[in-house]
Short mmCIF file of C-alpha atoms and ligand atoms in Angstrom, two decimals:
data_model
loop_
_atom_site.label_atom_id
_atom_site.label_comp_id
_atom_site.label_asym_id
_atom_site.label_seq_id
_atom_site.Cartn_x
_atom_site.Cartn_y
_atom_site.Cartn_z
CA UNK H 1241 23.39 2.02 -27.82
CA UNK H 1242 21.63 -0.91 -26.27
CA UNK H 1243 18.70 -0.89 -23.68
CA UNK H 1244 20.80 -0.45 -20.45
CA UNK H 1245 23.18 2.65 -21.99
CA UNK H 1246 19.71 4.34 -24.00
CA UNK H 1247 18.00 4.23 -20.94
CA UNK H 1248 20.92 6.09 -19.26
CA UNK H 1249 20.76 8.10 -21.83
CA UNK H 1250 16.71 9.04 -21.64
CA UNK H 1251 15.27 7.90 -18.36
CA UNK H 1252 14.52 9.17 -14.90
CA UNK H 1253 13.90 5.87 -12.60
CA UNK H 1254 12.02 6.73 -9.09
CA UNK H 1255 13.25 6.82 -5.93
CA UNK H 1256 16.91 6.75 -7.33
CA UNK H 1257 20.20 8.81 -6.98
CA UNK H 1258 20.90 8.98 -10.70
CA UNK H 1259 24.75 9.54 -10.08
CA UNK H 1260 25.88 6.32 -8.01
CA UNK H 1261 22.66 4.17 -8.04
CA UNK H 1262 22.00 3.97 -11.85
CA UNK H 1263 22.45 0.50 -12.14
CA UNK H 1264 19.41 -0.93 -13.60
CA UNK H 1265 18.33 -4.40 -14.34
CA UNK H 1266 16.76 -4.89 -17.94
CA UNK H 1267 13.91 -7.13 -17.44
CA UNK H 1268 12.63 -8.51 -21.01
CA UNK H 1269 10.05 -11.16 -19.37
CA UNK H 1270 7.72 -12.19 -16.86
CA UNK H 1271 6.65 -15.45 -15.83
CA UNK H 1272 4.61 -16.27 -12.48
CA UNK H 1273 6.73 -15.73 -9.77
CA UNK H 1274 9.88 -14.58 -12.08
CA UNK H 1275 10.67 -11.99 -13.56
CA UNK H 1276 13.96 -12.36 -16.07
CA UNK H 1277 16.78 -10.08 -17.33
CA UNK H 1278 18.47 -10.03 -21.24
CA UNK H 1279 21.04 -12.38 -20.01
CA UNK H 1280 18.15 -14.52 -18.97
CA UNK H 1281 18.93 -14.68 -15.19
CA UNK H 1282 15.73 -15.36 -13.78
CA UNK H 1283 14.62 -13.64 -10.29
CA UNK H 1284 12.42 -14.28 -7.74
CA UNK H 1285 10.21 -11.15 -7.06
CA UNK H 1286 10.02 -11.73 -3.36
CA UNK H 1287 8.43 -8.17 -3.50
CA UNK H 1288 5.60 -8.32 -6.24
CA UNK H 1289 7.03 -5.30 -8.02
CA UNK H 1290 6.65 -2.96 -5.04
CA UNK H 1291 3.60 -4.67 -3.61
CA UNK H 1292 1.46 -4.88 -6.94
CA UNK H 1293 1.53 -8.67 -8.17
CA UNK H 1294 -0.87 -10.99 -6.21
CA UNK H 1295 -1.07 -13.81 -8.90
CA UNK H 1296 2.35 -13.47 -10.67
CA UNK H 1297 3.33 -11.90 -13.80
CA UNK H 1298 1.93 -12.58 -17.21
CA UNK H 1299 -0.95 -14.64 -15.74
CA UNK H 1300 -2.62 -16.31 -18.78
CA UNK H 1301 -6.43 -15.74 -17.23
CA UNK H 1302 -5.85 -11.72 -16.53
CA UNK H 1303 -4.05 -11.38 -19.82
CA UNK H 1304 -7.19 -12.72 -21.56
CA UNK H 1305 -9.67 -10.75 -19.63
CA UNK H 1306 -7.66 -7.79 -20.85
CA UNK H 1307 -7.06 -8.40 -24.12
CA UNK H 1308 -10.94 -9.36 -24.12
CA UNK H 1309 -11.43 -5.79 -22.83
CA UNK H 1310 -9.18 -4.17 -25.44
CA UNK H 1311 -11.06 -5.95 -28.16
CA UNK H 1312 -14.40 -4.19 -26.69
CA UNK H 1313 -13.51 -0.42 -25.41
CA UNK H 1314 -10.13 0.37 -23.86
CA UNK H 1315 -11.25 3.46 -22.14
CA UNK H 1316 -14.05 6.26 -22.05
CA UNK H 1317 -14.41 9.57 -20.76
CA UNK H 1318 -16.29 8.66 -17.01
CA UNK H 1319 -18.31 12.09 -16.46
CA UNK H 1320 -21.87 11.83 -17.98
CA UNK H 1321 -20.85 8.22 -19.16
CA UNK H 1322 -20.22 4.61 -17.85
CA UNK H 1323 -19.09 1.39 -18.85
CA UNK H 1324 -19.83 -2.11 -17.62
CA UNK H 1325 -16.00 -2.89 -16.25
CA UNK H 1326 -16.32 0.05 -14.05
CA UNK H 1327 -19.96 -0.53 -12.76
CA UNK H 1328 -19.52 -4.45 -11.89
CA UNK H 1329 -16.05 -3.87 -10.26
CA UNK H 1330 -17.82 -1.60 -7.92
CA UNK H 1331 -20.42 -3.77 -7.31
CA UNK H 1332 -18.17 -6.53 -6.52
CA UNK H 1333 -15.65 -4.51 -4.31
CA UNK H 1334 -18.21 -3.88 -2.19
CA UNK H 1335 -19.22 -7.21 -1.55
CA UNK H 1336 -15.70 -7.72 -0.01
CA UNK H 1337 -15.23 -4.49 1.61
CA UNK H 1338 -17.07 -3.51 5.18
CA UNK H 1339 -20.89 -3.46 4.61
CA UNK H 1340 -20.58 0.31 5.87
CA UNK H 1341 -19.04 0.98 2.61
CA UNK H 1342 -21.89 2.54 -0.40
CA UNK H 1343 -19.99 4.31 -2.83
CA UNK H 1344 -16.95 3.41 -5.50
CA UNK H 1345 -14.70 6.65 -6.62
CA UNK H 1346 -12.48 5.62 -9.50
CA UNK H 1347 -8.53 7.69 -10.10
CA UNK H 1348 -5.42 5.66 -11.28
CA UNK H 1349 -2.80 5.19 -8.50
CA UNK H 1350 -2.48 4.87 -4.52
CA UNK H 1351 -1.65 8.71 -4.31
CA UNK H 1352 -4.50 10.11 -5.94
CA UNK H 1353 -6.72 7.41 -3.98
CA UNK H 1354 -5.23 9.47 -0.80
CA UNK H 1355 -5.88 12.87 -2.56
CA UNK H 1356 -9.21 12.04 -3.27
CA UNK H 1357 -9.57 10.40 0.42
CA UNK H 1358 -9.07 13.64 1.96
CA UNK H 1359 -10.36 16.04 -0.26
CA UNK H 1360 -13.59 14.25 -0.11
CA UNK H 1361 -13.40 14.22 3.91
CA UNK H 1362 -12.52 18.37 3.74
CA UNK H 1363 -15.32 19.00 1.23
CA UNK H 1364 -17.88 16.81 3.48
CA UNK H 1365 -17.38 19.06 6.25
CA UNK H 1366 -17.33 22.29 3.63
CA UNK H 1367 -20.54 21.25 2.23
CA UNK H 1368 -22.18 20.93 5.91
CA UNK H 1369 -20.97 24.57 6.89
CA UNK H 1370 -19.07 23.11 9.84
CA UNK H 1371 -15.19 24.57 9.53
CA UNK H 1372 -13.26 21.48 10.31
CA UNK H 1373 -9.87 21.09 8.51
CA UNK H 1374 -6.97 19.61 10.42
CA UNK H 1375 -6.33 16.27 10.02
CA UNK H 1376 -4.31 13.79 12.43
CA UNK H 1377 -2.25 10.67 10.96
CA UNK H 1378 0.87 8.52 12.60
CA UNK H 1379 4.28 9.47 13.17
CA UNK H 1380 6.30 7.43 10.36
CA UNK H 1381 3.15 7.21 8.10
CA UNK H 1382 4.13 6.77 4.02
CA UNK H 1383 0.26 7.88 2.10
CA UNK H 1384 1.95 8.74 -1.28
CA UNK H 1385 3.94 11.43 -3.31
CA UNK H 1386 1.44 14.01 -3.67
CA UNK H 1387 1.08 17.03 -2.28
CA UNK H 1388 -1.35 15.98 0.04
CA UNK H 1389 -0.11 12.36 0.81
CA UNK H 1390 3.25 13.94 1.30
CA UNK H 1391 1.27 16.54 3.98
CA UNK H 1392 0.03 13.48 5.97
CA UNK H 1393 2.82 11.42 5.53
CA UNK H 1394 5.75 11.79 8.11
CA UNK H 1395 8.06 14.56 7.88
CA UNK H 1396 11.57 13.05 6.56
CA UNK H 1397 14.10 12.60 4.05
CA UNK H 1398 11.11 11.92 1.16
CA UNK H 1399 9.28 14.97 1.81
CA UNK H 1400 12.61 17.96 3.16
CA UNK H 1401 12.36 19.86 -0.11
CA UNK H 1402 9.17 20.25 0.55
CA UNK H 1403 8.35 20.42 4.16
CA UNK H 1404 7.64 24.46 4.68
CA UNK H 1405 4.49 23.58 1.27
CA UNK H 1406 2.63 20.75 3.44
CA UNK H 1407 -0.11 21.91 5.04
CA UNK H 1408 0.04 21.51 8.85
CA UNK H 1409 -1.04 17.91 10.14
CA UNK H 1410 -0.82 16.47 13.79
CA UNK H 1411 1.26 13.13 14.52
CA UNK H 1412 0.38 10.62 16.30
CA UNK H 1413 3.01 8.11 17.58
CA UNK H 1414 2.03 4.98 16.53
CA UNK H 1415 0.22 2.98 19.61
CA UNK H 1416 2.08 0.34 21.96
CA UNK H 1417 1.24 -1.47 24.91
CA UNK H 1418 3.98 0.82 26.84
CA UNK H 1419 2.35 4.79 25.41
CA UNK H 1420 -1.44 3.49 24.54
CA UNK H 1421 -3.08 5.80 27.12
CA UNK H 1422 -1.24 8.74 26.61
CA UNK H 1423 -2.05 8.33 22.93
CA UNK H 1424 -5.30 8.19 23.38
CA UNK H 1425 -4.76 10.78 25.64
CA UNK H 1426 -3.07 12.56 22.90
CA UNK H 1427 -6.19 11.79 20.29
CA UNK H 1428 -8.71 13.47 22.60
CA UNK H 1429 -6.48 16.29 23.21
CA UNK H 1430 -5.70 17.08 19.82
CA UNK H 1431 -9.97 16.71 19.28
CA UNK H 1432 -10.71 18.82 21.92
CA UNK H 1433 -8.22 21.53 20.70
CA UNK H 1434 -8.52 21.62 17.09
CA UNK H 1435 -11.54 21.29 14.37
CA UNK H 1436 -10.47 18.03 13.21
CA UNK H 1437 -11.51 16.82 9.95
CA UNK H 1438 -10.06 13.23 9.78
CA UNK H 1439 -8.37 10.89 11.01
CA UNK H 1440 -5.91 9.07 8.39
CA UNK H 1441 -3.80 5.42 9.04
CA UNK H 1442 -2.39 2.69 7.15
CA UNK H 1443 -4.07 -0.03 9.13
CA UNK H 1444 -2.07 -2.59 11.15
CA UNK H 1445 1.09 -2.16 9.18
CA UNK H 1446 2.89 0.72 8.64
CA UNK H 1447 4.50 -0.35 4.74
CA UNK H 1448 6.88 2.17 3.64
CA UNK H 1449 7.90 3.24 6.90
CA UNK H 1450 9.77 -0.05 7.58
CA UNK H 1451 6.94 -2.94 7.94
CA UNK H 1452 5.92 -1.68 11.31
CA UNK H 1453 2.86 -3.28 12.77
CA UNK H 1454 0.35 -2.71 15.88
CA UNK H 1455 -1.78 -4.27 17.40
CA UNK H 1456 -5.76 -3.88 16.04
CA UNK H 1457 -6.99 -3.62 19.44
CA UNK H 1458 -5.34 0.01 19.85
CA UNK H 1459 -6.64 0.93 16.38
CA UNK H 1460 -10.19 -0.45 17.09
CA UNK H 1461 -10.13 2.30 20.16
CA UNK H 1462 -9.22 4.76 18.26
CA UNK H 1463 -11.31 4.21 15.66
CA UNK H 1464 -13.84 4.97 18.04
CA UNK H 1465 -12.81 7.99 19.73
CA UNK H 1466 -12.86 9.28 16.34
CA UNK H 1467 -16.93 7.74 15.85
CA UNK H 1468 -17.93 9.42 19.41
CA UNK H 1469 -15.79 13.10 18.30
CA UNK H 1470 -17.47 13.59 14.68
CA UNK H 1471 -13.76 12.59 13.13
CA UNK H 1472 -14.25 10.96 9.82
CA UNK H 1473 -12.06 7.76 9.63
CA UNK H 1474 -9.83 7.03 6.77
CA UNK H 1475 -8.25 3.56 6.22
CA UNK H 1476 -5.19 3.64 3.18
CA UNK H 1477 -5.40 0.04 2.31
CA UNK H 1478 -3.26 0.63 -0.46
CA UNK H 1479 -1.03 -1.37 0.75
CA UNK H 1480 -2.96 -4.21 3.00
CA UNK H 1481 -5.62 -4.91 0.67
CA UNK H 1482 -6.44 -8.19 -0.97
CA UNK H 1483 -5.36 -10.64 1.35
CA UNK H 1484 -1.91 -9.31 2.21
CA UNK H 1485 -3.11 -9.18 5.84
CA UNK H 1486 -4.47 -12.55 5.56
CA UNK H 1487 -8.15 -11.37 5.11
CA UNK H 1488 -9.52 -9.98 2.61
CA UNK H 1489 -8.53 -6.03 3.68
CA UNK H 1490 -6.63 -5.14 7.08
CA UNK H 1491 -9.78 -3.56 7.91
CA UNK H 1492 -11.59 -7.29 8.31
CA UNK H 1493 -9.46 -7.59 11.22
CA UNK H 1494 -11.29 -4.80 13.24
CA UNK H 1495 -14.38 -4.28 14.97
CA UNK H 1496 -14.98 -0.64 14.46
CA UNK H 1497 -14.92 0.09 9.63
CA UNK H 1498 -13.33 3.30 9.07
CA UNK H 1499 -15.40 5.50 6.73
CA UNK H 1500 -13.34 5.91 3.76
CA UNK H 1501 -11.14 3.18 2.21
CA UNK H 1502 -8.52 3.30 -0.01
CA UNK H 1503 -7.35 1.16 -2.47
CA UNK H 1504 -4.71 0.37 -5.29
CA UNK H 1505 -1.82 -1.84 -5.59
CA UNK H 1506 -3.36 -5.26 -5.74
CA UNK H 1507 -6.57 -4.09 -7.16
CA UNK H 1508 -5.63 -5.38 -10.45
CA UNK H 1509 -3.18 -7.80 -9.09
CA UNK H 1510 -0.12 -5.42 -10.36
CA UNK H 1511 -1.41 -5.55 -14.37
CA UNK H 1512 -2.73 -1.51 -14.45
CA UNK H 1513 -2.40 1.39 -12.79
CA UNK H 1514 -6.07 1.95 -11.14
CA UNK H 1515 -6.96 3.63 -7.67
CA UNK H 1516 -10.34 3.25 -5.76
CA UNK H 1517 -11.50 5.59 -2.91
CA UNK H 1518 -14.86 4.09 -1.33
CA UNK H 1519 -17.02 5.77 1.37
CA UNK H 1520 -20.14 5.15 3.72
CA UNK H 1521 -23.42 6.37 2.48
CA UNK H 1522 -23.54 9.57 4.79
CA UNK H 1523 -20.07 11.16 3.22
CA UNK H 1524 -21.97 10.73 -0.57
CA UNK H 1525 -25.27 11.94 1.28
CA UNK H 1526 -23.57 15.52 1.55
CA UNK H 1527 -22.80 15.84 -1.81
CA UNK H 1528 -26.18 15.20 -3.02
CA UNK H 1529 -27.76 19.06 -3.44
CA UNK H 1530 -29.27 21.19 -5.94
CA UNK H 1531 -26.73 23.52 -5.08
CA UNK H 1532 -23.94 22.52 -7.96
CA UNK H 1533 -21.42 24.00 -5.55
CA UNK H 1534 -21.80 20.94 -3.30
CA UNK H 1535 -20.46 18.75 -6.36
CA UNK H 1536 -17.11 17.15 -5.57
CA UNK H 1537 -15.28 18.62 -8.39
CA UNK H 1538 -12.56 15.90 -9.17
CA UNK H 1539 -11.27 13.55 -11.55
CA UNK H 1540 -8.65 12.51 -13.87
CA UNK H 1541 -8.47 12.04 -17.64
CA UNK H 1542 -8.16 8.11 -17.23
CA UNK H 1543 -10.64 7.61 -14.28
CA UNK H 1544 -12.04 4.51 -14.55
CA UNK H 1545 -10.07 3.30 -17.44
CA UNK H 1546 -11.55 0.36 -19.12
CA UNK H 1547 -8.62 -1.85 -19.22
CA UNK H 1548 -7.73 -1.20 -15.59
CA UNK H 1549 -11.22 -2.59 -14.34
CA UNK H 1550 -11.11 -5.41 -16.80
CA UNK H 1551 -7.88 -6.03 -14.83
CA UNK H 1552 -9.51 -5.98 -11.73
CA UNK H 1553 -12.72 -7.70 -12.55
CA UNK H 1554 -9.86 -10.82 -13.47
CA UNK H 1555 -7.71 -10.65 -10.27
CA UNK H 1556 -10.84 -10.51 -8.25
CA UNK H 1557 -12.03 -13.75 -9.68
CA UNK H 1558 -8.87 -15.23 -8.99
CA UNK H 1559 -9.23 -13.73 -5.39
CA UNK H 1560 -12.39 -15.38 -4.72
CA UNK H 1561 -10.87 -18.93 -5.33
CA UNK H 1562 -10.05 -21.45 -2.28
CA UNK H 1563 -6.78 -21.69 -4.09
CA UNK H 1564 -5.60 -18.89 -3.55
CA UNK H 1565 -6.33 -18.35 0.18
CA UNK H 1566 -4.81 -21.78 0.29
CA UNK H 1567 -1.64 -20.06 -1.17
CA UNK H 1568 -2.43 -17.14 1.50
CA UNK H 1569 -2.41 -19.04 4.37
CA UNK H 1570 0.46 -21.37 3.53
CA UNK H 1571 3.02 -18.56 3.02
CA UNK H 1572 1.62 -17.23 6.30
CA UNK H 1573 2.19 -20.35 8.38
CA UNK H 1574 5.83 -20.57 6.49
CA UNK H 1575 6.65 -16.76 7.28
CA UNK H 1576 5.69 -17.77 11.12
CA UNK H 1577 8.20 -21.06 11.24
CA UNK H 1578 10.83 -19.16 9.77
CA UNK H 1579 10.22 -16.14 12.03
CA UNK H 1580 10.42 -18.90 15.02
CA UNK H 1581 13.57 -20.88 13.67
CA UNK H 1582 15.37 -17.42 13.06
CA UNK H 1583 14.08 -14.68 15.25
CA UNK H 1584 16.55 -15.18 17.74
CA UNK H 1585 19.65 -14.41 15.66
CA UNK H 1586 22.26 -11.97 17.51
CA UNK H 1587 22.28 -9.69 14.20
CA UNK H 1588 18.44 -9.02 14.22
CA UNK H 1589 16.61 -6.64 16.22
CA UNK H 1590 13.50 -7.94 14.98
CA UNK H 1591 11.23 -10.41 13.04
CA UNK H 1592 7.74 -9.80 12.48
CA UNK H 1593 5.07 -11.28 10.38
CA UNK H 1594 1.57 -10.23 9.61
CA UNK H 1595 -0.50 -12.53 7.14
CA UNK H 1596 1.83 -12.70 3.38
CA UNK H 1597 4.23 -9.76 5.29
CA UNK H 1598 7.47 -11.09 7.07
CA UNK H 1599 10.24 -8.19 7.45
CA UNK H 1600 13.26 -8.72 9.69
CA UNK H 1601 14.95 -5.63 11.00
CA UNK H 1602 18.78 -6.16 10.92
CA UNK H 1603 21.07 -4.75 13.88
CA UNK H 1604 23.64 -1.91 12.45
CA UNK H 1605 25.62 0.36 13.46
CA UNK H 1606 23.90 3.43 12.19
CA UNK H 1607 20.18 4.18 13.07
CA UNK H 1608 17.58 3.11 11.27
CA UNK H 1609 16.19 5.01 8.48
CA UNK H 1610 15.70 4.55 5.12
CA UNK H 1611 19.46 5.87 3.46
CA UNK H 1612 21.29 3.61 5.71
CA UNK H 1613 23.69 2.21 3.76
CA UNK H 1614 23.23 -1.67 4.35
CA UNK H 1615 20.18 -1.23 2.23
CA UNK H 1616 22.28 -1.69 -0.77
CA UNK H 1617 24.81 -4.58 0.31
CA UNK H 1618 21.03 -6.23 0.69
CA UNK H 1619 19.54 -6.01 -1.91
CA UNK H 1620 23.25 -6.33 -4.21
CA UNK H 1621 23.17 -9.55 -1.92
CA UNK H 1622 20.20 -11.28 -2.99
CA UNK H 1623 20.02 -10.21 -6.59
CA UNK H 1624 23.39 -12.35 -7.09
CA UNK H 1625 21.41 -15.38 -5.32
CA UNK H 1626 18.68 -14.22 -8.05
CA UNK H 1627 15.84 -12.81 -5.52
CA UNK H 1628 14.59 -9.48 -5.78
CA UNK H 1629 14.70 -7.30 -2.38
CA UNK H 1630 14.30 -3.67 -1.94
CA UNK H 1631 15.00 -2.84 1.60
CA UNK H 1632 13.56 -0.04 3.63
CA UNK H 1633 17.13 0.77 5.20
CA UNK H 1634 18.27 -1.86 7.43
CA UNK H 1635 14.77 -3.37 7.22
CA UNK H 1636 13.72 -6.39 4.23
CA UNK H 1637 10.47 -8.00 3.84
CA UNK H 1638 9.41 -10.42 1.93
CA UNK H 1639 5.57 -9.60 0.43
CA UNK H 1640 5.25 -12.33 -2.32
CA UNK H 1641 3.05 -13.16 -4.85
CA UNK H 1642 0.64 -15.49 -4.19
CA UNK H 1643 1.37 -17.94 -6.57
CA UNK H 1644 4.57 -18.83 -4.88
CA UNK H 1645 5.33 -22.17 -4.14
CA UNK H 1646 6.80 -23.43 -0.35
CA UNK H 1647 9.96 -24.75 -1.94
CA UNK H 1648 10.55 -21.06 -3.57
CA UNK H 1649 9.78 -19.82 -0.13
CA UNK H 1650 12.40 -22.00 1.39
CA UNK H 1651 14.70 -20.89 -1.09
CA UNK H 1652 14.24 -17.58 -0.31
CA UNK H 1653 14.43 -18.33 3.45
CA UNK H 1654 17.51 -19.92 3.42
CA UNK H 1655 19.54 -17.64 1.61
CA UNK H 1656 18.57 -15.40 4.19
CA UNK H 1657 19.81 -17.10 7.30
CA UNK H 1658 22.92 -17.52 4.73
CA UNK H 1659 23.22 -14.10 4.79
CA UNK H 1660 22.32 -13.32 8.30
CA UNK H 1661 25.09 -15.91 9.04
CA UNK H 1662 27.62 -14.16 6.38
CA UNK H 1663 27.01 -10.15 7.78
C1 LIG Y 2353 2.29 2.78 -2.08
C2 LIG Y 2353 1.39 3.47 -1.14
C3 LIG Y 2353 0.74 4.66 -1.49
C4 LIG Y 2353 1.00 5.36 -2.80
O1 LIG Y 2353 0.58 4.60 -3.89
P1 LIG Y 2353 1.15 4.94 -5.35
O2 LIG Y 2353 0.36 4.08 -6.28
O3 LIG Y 2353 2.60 4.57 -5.30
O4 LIG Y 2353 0.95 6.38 -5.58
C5 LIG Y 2353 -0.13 5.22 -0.59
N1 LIG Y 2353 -0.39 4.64 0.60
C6 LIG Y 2353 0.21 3.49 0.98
C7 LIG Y 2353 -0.11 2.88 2.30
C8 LIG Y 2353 1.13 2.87 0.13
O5 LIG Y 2353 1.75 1.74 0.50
#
């Protein structure tokens, strides 16, 4: 058997219908902005691998740092131990994140970053004696596969076989100039009539759900309802961290920090899996007690893994170069010409861009949602034309790696108003 009919054989992919969808691309290689198959087709990843790579694959200065790191220790046990990888890539995440953030908690993907997001707001409130446990997020909102993500993530076709297990969480519909005072309307309400715990969004953009952004003005006010109402904030930056936004986090784009922040994805520029959750002092102050009940008890077996932070430490260097906001800003100013040559188009309900983000919403006949079927004709489409797409149903997006160039980005933009023109 070779590669594609052994994994047919062996493998479960995510996110797949295993009868009809099962063809998979073997990729053998990566190299900057390519990644390329047995037959050596070479592809554009106009997605960074699901929204991990920020300085292209097989970098020659992370591998090093790595393989520096694997020389030294590759991982230790992180209860009643530490390691320098760990310790100086909290230190230097909080440099760049809001100065109301004081504390680094380490788990291994964007899910359990979540998890440990709102377990640590429920056990803040526990450990005060105050019985607050509800929490409110947005209509449409994607916060991971876990039980917990699922429960504040929007009720739909991800979560059905699961929907009478989530615990009970009230939706907010995400703010627009046309419903922004009955939503806050709604926030106060929903304070007012429930002991709510906290307060949970993906901020600015809305990434699984279909690329949908708001404006940061609504999110700044309710931000701080939730300050003036006790309602601890939680931004999932999972997405819309380093420099996707165009700044540093989406959160640099507000006045009013949330209190936790969550983190994954680009945190080691897409080399290792590695989650962070980080909070303000006062949400670490209530776990401090002599009482050992008041301990957050939680962590997995690889928290803090040596080889992830090494990862880190490396794309974080390469983050704090002029080069590549440079890069940030250029594919920004691209996305918004291309939005302006194109947005008009009869078959598009809708362009938007937001920093590194452009996603154009194409007009079909059935409603949008994420099994429509012109997801696949999409992405079939570009993978002949050797760029790699994953649509959210009738909704693609580019979110590139920042190492791609403005002639790749042409490229990529004119094979779609080639296929906008074809459809
Ligand atoms: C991808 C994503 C998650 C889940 O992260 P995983 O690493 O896939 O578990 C959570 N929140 C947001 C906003 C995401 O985009």
């Amino acid at each position: 058997m070779n590669i594609s009919e052994k994994d047919k054989q062996y493998v479960w992919h995510p996110f797949t219908q295993q009868l009809n969808d099962r063809e998979v691309v073997n990729i053998v290689k990566g190299q900057g902005v390519y990644l390329i198959d047995e037959h050596g087709n070479k592809y554009i990843d106009a997605i960074s691998s699901w929204w991990v790579n920020l300085h292209g694959h097989c970098n020659a200065y992370i591998s090093k740092k790595i393989s520096e790191q694997l020389m030294q220790l590759e991982h230790s046990i992180f209860s009643g131990f530490t390691h320098p990888s760990a310790v100086l890539l909290a230190e230097r995440l909080l440099q760049h994140l809001p100065s109301n953030q004081s504390k680094i908690f380490y788990s291994d993907n964007g899910s359990t970053a979540v998890e440990v997001a709102l377990k640590m707001t429920l056990q803040y409130w526990h450990n005060k004696d105050i019985n607050k446990t509800m929490f409110i997020a947005f209509e449409n909102a994607y916060h991971g596969d876990t039980f917990g993500g699922m429960s504040v993530g929007a009720r739909n076709v991800f979560n059905n076989a699961f929907e009478n297990l989530l615990f009970d969480v009230k939706h907010l519909p995400l703010p627009t100039a046309d419903n922004f005072e009955r939503v806050k309307a709604q926030l106060r309400n929903l304070i007012k009539q429930n002991a709510i715990a906290g307060f949970i969004f993906e901020p600015l953009i809305q990434g699984a759900a279909g690329m949908l952004m708001y404006s940061k003005k609504y999110l700044d006010e309710l931000i701080e309802i939730c300050n003036e109402n006790n309602v601890i904030t939680i931004a999932d930056e999972v997405m819309t961290g380093f420099g996707r936004t165009g700044k540093f986090f989406a959160s640099d784009h507000l006045k009013n920090k949330a209190d936790i922040i969550c983190l994954s994805k680009g945190l080691t520029g897409g080399y290792m899996p590695l989650g962070v959750t980080s909070c303000a002092q006062f949400i670490h102050q209530a776990y401090l007690s002599e009482d050992k009940t008041r301990t957050f008890f939680h962590g997995h077996s690889y928290t803090a893994n040596a080889t992830s932070c090494s990862a880190a430490l490396a794309s974080l260097d390469l983050m704090e170069e002029n080069n590549t906001w440079h890069q940030i800003e250029m594919i920004s100013t691209s996305h918004l010409d291309f939005k302006n040559k194109i947005g008009n188009a009869k078959k598009l309900n809708d362009v938007r861009v937001l920093g590194t983000i452009i996603a154009f919403e194409l007009k079909t006949e059935e409603h949008t949602h994420y099994l429509n079927k012109a997801s696949f004709s999409i992405s079939s489409y570009f993978l002949k034309k050797g760029i790699i797409i994953r649509p959210l149903g009738n909704i693609f997006y580019l979110i590139p790696p920042y190492i791609i160039t403005k002639e790749e980005l042409q490229n990529i933009y004119g094979v779609i108003k080639e296929f906008i023109d074809e459809i």
